[in-house]
Short mmCIF file of C-alpha atoms (C1' of nucleotides) in Angstrom, two decimals:
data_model
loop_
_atom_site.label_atom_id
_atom_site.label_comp_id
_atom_site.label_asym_id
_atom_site.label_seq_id
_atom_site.Cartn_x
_atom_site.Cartn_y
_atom_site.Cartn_z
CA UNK A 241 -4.03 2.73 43.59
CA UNK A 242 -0.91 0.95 44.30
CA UNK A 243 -0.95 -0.11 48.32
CA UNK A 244 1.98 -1.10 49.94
CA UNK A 245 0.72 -4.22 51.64
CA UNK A 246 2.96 -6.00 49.51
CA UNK A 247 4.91 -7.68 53.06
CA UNK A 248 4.84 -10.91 51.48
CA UNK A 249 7.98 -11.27 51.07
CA UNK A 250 10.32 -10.41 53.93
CA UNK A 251 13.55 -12.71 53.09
CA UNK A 252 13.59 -13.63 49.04
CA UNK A 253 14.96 -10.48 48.84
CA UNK A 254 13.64 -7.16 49.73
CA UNK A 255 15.62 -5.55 46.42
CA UNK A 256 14.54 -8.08 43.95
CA UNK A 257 10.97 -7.39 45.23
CA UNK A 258 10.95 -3.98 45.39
CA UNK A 259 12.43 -4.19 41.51
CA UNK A 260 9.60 -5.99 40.24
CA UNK A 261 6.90 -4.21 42.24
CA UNK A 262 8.08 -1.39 40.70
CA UNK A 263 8.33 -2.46 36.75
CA UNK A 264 4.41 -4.18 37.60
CA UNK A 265 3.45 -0.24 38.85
CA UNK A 266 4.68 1.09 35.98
CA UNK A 267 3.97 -1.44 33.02
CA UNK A 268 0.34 -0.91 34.42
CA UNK A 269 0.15 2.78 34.66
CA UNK A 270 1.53 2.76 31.05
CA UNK A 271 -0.65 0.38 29.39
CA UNK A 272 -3.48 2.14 30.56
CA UNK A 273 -2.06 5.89 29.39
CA UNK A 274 -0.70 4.08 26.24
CA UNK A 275 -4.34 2.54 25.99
CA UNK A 276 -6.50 6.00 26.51
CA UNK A 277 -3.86 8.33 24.33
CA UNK A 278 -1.92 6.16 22.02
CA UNK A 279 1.98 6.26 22.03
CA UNK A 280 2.22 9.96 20.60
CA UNK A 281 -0.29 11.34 23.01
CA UNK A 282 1.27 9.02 26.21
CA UNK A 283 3.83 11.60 28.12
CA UNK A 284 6.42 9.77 30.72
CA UNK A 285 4.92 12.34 33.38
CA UNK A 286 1.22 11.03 32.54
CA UNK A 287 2.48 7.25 33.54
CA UNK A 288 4.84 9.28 36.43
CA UNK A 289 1.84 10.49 38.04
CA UNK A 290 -0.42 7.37 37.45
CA UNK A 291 1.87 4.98 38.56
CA UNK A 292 2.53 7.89 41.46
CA UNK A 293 5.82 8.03 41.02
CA UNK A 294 8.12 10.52 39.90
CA UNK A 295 9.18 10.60 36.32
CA UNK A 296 13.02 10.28 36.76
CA UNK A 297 12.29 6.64 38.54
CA UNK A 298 10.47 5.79 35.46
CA UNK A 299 13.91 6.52 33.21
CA UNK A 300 15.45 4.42 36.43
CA UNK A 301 13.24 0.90 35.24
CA UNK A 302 13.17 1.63 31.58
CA UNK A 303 15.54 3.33 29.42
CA UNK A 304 13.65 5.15 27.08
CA UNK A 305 9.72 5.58 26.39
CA UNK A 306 10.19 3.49 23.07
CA UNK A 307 11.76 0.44 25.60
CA UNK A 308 8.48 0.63 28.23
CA UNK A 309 6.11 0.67 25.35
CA UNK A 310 7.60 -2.33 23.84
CA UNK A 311 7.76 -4.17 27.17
CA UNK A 312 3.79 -3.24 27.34
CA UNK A 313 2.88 -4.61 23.87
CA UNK A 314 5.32 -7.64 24.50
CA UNK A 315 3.07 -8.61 27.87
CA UNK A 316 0.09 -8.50 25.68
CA UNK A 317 1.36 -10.37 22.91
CA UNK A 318 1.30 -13.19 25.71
CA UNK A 319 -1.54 -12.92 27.10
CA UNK A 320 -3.44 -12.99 24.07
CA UNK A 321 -1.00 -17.11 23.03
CA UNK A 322 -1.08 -17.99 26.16
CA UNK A 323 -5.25 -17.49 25.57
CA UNK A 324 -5.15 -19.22 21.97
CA UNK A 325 -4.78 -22.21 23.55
CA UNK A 326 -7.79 -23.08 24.05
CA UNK A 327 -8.09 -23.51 19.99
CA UNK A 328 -5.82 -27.24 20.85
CA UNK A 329 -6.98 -30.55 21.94
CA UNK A 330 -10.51 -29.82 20.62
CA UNK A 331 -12.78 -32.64 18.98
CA UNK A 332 -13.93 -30.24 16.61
CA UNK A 333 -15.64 -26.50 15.53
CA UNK A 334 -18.01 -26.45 18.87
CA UNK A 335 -15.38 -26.97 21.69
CA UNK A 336 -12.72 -25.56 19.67
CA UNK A 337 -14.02 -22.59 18.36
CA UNK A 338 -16.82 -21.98 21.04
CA UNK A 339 -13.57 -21.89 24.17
CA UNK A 340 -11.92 -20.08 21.82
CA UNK A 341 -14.68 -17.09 21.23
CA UNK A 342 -15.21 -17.48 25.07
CA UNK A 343 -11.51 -16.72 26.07
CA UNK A 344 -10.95 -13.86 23.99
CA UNK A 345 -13.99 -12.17 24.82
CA UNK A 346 -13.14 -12.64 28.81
CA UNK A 347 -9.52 -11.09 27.52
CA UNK A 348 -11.43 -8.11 26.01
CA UNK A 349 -13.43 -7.61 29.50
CA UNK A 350 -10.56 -8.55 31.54
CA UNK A 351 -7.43 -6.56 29.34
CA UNK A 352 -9.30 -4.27 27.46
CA UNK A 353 -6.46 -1.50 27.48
CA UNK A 354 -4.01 -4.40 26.08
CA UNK A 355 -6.18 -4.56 23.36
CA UNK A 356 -6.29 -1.22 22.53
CA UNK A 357 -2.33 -1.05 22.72
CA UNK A 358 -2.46 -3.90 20.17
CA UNK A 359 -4.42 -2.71 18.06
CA UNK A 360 -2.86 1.00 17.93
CA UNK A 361 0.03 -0.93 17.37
CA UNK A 362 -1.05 -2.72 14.69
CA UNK A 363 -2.98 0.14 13.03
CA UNK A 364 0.22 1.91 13.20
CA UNK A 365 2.07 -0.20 11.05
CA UNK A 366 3.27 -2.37 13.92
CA UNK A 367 6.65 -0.76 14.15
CA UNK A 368 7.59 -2.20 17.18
CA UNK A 369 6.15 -6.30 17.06
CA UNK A 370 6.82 -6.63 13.43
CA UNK A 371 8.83 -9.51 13.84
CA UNK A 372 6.71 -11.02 15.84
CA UNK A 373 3.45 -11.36 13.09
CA UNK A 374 6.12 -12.49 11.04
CA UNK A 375 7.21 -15.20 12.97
CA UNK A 376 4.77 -16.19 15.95
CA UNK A 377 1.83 -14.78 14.90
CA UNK A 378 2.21 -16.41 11.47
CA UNK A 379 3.23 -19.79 13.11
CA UNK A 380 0.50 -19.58 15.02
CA UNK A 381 -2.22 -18.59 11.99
CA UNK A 382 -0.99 -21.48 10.15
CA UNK A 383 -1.49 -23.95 12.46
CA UNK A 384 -4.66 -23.25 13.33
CA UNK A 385 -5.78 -22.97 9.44
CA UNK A 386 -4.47 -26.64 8.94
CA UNK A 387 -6.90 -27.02 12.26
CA UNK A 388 -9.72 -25.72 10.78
CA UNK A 389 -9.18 -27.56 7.63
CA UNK A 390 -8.86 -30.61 8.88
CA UNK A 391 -12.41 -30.14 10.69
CA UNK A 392 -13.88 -28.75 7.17
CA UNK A 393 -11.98 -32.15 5.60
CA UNK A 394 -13.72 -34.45 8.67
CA UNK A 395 -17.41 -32.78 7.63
CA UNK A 396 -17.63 -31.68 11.03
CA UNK A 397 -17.89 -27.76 9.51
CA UNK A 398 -18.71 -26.25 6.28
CA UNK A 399 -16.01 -25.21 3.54
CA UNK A 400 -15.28 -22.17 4.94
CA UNK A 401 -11.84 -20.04 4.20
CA UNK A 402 -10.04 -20.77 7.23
CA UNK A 403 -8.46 -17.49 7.27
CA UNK A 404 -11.15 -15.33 6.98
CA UNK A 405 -12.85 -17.03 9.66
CA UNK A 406 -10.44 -16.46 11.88
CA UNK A 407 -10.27 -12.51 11.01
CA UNK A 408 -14.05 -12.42 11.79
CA UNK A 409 -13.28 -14.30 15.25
CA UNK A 410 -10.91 -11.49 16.50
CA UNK A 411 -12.45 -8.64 14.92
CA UNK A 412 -15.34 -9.60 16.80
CA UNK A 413 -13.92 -10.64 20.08
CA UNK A 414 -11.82 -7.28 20.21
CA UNK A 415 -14.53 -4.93 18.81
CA UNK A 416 -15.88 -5.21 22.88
CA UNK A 417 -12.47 -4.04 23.96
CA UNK A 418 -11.57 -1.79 21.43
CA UNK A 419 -14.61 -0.59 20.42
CA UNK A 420 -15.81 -0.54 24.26
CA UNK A 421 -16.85 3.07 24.62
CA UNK A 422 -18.47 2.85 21.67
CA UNK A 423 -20.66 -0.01 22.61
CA UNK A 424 -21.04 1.54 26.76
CA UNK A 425 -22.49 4.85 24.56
CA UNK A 426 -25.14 2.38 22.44
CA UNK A 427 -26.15 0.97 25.98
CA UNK A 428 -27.28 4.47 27.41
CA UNK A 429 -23.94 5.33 28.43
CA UNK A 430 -23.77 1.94 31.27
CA UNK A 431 -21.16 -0.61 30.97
CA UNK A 432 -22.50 -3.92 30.00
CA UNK A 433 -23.65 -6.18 32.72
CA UNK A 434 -22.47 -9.55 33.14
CA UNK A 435 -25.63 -10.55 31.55
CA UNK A 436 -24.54 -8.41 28.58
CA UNK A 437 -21.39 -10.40 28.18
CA UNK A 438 -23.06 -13.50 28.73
CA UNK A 439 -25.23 -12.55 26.24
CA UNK A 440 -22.62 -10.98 23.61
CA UNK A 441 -20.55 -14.23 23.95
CA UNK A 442 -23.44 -16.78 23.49
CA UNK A 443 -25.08 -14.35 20.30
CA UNK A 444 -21.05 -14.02 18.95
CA UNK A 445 -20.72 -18.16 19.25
CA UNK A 446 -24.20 -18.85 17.57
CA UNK A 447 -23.98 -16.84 14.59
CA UNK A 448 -20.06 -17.86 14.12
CA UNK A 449 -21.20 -22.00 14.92
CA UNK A 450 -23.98 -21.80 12.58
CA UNK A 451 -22.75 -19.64 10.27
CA UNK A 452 -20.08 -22.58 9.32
CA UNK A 453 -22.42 -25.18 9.84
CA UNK A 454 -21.02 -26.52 13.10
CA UNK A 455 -24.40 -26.70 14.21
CA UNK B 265 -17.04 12.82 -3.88
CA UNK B 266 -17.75 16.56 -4.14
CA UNK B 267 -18.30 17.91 -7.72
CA UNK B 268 -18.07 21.35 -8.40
CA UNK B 269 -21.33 21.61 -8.96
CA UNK B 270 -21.67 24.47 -6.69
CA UNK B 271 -21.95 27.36 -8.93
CA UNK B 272 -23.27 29.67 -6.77
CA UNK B 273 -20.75 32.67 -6.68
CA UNK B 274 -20.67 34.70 -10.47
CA UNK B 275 -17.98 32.88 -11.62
CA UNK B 276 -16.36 29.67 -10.75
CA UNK B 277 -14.05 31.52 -8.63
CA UNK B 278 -10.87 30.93 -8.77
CA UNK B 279 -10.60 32.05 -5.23
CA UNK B 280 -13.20 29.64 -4.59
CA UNK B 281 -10.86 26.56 -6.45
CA UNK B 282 -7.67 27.51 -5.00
CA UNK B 283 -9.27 27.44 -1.12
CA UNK B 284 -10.99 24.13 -1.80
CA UNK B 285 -8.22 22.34 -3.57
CA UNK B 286 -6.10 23.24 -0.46
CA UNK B 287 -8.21 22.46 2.02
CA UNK B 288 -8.96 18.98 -0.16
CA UNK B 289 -5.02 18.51 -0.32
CA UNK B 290 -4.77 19.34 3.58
CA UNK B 291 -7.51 16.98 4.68
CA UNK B 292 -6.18 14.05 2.65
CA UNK B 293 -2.63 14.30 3.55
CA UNK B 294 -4.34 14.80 7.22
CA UNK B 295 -5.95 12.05 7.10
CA UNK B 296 -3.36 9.85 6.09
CA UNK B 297 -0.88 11.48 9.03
CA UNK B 298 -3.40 10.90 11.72
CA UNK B 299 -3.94 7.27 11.36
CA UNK B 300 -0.48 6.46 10.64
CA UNK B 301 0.64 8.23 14.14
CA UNK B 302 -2.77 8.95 15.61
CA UNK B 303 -3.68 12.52 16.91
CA UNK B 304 -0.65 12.95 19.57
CA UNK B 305 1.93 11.15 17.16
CA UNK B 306 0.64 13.16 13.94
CA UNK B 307 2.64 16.76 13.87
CA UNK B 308 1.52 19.87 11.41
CA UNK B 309 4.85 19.89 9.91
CA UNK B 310 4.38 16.06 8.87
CA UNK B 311 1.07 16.76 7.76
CA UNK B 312 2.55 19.88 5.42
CA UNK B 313 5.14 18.17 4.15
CA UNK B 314 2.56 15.15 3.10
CA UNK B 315 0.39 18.01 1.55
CA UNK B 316 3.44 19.81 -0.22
CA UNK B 317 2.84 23.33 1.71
CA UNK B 318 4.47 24.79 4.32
CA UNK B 319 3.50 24.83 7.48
CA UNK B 320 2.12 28.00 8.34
CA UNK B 321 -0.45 27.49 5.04
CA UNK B 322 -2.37 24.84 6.80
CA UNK B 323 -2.53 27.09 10.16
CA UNK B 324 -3.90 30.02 7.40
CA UNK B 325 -6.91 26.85 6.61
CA UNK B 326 -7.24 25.47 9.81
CA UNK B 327 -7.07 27.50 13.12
CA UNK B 328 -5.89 24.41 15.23
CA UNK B 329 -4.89 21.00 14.84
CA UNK B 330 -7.77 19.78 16.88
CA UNK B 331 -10.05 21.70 14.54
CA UNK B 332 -7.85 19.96 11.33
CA UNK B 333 -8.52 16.59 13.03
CA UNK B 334 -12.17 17.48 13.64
CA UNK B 335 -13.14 18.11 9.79
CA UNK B 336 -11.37 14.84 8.85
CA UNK B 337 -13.35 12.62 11.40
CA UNK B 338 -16.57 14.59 10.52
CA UNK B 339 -15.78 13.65 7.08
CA UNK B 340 -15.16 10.27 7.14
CA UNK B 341 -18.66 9.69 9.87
CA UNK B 342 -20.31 11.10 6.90
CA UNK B 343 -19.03 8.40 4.08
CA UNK B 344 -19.85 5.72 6.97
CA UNK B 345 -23.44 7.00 7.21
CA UNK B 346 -23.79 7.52 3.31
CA UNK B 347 -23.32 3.98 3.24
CA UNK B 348 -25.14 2.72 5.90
CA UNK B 349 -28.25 3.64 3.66
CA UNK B 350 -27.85 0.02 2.13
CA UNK B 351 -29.75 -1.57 4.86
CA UNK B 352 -33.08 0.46 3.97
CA UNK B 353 -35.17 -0.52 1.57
CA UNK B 354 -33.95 -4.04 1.32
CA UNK B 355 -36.65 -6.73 1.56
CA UNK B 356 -34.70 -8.91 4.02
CA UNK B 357 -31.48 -10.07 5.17
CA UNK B 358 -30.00 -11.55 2.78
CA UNK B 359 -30.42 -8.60 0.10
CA UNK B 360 -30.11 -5.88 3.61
CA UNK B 361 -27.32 -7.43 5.12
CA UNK B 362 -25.58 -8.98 2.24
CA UNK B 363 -25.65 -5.26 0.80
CA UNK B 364 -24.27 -3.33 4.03
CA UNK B 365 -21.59 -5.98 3.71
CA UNK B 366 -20.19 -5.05 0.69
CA UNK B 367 -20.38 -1.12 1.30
CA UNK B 368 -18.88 -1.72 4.14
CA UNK B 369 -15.95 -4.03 2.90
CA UNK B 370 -15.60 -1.40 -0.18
CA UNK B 371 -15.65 1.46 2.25
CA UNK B 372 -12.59 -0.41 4.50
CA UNK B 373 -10.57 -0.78 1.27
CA UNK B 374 -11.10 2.55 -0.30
CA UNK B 375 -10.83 4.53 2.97
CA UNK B 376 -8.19 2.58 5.14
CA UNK B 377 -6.75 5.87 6.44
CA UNK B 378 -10.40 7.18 7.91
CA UNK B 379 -11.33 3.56 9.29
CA UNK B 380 -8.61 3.77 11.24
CA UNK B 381 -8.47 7.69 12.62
CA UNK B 382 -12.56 6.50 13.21
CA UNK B 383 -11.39 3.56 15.75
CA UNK B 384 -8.23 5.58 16.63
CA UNK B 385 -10.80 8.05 17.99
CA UNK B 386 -13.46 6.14 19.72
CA UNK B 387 -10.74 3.62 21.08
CA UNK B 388 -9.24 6.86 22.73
CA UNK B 389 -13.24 8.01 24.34
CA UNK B 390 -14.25 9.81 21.44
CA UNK B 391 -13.33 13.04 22.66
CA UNK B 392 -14.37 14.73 19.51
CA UNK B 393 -17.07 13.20 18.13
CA UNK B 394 -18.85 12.00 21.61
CA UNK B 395 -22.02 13.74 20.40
CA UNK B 396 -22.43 12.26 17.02
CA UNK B 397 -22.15 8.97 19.12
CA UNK B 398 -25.69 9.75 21.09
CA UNK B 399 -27.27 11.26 18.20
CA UNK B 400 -26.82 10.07 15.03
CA UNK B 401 -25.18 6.75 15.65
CA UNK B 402 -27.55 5.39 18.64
CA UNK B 403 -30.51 6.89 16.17
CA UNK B 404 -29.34 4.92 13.25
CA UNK B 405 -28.53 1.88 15.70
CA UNK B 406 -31.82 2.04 16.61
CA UNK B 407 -33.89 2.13 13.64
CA UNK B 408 -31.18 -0.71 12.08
CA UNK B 409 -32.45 -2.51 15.06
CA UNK B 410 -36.24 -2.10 14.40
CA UNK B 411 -35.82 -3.44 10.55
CA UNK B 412 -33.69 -6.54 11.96
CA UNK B 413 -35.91 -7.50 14.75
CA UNK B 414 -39.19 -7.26 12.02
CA UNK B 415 -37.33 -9.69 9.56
CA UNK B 416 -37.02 -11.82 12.77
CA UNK B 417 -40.88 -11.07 13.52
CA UNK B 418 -41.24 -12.35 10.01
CA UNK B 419 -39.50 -15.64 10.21
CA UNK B 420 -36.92 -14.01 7.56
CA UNK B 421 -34.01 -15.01 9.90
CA UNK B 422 -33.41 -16.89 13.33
CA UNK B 423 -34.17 -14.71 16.50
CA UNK B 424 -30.24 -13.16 17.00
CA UNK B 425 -29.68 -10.12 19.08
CA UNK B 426 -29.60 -7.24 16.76
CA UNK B 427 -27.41 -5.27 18.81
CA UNK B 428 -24.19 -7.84 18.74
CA UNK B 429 -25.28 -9.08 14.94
CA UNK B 430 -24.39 -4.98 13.90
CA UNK B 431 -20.86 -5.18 16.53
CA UNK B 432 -20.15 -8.75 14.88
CA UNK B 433 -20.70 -6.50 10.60
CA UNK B 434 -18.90 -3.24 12.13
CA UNK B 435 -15.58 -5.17 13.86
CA UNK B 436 -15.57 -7.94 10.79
CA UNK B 437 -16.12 -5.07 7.98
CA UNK B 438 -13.93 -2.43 9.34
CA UNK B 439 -11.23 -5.32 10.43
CA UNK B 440 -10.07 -5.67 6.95
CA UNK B 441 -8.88 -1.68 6.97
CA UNK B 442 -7.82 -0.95 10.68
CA UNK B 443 -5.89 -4.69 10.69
CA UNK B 444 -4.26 -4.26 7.10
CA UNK B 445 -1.06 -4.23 8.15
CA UNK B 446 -1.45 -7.54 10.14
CA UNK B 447 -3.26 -8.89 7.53
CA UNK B 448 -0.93 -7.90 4.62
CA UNK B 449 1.74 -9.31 6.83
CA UNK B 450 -0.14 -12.85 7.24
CA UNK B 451 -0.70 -12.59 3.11
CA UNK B 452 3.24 -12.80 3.16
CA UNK B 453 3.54 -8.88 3.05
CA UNK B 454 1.22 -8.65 -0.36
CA UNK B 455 -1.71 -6.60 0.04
CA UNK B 456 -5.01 -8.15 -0.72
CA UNK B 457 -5.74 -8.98 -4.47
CA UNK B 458 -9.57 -8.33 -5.60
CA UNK B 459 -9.69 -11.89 -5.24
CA UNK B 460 -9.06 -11.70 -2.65
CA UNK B 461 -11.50 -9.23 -1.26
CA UNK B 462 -14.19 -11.01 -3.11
CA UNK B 463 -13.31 -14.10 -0.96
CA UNK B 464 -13.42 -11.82 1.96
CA UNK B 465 -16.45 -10.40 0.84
CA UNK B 466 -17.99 -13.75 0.15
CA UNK B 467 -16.53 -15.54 3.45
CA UNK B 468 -18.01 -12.56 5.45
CA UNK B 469 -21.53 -12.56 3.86
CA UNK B 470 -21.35 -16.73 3.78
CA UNK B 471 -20.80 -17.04 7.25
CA UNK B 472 -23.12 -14.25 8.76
CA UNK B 473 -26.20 -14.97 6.48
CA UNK B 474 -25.92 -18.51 7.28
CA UNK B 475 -25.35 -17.76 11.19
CA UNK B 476 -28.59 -15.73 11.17
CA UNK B 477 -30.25 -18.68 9.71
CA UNK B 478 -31.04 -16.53 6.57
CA UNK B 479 -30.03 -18.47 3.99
"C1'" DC C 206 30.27 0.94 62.04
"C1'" DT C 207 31.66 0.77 57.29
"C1'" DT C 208 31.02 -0.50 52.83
"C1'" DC C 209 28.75 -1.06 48.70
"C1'" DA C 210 25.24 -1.91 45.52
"C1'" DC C 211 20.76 -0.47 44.62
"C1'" DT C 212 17.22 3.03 44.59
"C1'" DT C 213 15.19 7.71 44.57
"C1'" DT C 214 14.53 12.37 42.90
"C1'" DG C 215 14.75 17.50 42.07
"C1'" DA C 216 16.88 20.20 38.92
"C1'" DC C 217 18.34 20.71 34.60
"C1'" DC C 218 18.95 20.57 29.24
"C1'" DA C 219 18.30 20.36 24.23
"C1'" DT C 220 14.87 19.69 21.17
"C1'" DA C 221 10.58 19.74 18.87
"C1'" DC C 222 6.09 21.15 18.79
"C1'" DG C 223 1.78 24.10 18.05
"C1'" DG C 224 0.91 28.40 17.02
"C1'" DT C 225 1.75 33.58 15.66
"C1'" DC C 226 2.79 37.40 12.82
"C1'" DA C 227 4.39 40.75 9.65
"C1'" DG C 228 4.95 41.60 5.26
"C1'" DG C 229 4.99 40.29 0.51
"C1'" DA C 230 2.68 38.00 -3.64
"C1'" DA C 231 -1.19 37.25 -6.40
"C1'" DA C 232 -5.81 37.56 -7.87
"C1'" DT C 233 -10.05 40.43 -8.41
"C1'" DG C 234 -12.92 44.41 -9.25
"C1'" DA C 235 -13.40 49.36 -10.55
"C1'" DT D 111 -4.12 51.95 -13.49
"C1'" DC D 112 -5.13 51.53 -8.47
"C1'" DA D 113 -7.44 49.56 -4.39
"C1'" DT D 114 -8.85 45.70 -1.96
"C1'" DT D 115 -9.20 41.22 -0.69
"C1'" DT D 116 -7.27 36.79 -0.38
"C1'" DC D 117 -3.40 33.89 -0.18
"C1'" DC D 118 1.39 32.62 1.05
"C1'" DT D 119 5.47 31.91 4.06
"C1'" DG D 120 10.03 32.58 6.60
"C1'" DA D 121 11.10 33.73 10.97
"C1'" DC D 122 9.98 33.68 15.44
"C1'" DC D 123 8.07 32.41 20.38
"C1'" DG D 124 6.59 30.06 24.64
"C1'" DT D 125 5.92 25.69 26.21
"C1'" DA D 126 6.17 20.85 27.05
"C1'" DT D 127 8.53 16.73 26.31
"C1'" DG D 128 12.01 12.90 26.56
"C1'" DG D 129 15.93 12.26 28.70
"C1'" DT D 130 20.21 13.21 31.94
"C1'" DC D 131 22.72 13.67 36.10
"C1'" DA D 132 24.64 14.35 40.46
"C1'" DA D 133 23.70 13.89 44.98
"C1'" DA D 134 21.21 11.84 48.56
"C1'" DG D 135 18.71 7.87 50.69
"C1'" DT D 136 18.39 2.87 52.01
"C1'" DG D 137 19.36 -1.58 53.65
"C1'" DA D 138 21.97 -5.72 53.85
"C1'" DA D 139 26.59 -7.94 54.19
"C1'" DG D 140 31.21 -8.04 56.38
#
DNA sequence: CTTCACTTTGACCATACGGTCAGGAAATGA
DNA sequence: TCATTTCCTGACCGTATGGTCAAAGTGAAG
């Protein structure tokens, strides 16, 4: 799992490096238990022995389980702005909307145990990122409702509720991650195929482009 | 859900009433434990003191906790496929569709607590209910598949995958219950009105019946 | 070499958890 | 009334978990 042909680095300091190789082994290994048995079922021995290290040099890099599962759902938090993007800068519904399906679905294929994490999270009452719908995330909806509106006001899309649409575009998008074993069972136990993807992403974008009369 | 129609026994049996009003009282309170901690975060003695009893009553009902959490997934699979009956019998998408819609929608805001131990459960593999997954659900995935692809055959609505049109109404439908708490949060903390989940309603059906070139 | 900060880890601890059990309470039937 | 079955529950148990700690290892700077 985790080489060490890390020799990159031989000056910019061995301690620094060996630091953050360390807190990437684990943050993985944890997302990935957190993902597959939720933050009750996780144990600090599960990550120990998936990151292959032993559990006391986990307590070492993060203080308490609470503190790594928080610096797990933080990373994701980013990846999924840093990914929303794509929603700026766009002429209208089609480019905006249509990069927009097409990076969150590659997010869902790409992170799909950041997803779950998120949405456990969520589900859970968000506990721990609380403040951050309140502020970011909320920022973030608004802004792209006064998008959307101002497409809707420009007759390039239908009247649509804003909001609403942009439930449907994540519950969609993250249905592949979160609901992934779900799907892999409904296609004879296989993983879907790039062609799959290719195919989910187009069928997602058409229904959602037509459906508010983008095209 | 369950009337006491069940007069089979001499009398109504009081024996009868005080065993199903517990185990009733058990599986609720369950339910509502396990998807606000999930399976490893739930613990019997939250669970009793949700139901009122002490601990050692629900072990006299239930054997194990698996075999607690097993009875309350089983139950709410069988809501979801009582309701999944909308789709037959409908003369085409619109009335099909627009119908599974609502159930579902209803179903998400009556039963938050099972949506989310249902996606809880397959997010974590399904390790309980793995068979009803390649039984009953492919089954019914399949026959929901047959009716959609005929009203395509028909010219009743524009040739769409079937497969990702049913992911696009499960994530959407069951979005509004597993993502309440974001949601609630993005409504400035207020839970939806029933205005508000007849605009939901209403943006849902809008946008898919239009996407699938139905309407 | 010595020092010193950083890293590693086996052993250990207090707690909390799922589950058990014995014995009593309450309902039912004769 | 008594006998029998079902229901209830405080007390208890073995285990596993999150977390601690002291001692040892490591490598770079002086």
């Amino acid at each position: 799992m985790a080489p060490d042909a890390q020799i990159s680095r031989l000056r910019p300091g061995r301690r620094t490096d060996i630091r953050r190789e360390n807190e990437r082994t684990i943050l993985d290994a944890a997302e990935k238990v957190f993902a597959e048995a939720g933050f009750g079922g996780a144990t600090m021995q599960l990550i120990a022995d998936m990151a292959g290290l032993p559990k006391a040099n986990l307590h070492y890099y993060f203080a308490t389980k609470e503190d790594l599962y928080r610096k797990v759902v933080q990373q994701i938090f980013e990846i999924w702005l840093d990914a929303a993007a794509c929603f700026d800068n766009a002429p209208g519904p089609v480019e905006g909307i249509g990069a927009y399906v097409d990076a969150k679905m590659d997010i869902s294929r790409t992170y799909p145990h950041g997803s779950k994490v998120w949405a456990s999270e969520v589900m859970h009452g968000a506990p721990v990122i609380q403040d951050y719908l309140e502020t970011t995330l909320r920022d973030w909806t608004e802004g792209r409702i006064a998008v959307i509106q101002r497409w809707i006001d420009e007759g390039k899309m239908a009247p649509v509720d804003p909001r609403h649409l942009l439930y449907l575009l994540w519950a969609t998008t993250q249905h592949y991650a979160d609901f992934g074993h779900q799907i892999q069972t409904l296609n004879n136990g296989q993983p879907l195929s790039d062609r799959h993807w290719a195919e989910a992403k187009a069928s997602v974008k058409m229904i959602v482009l037509r459906g508010i009369g983008a095209i």
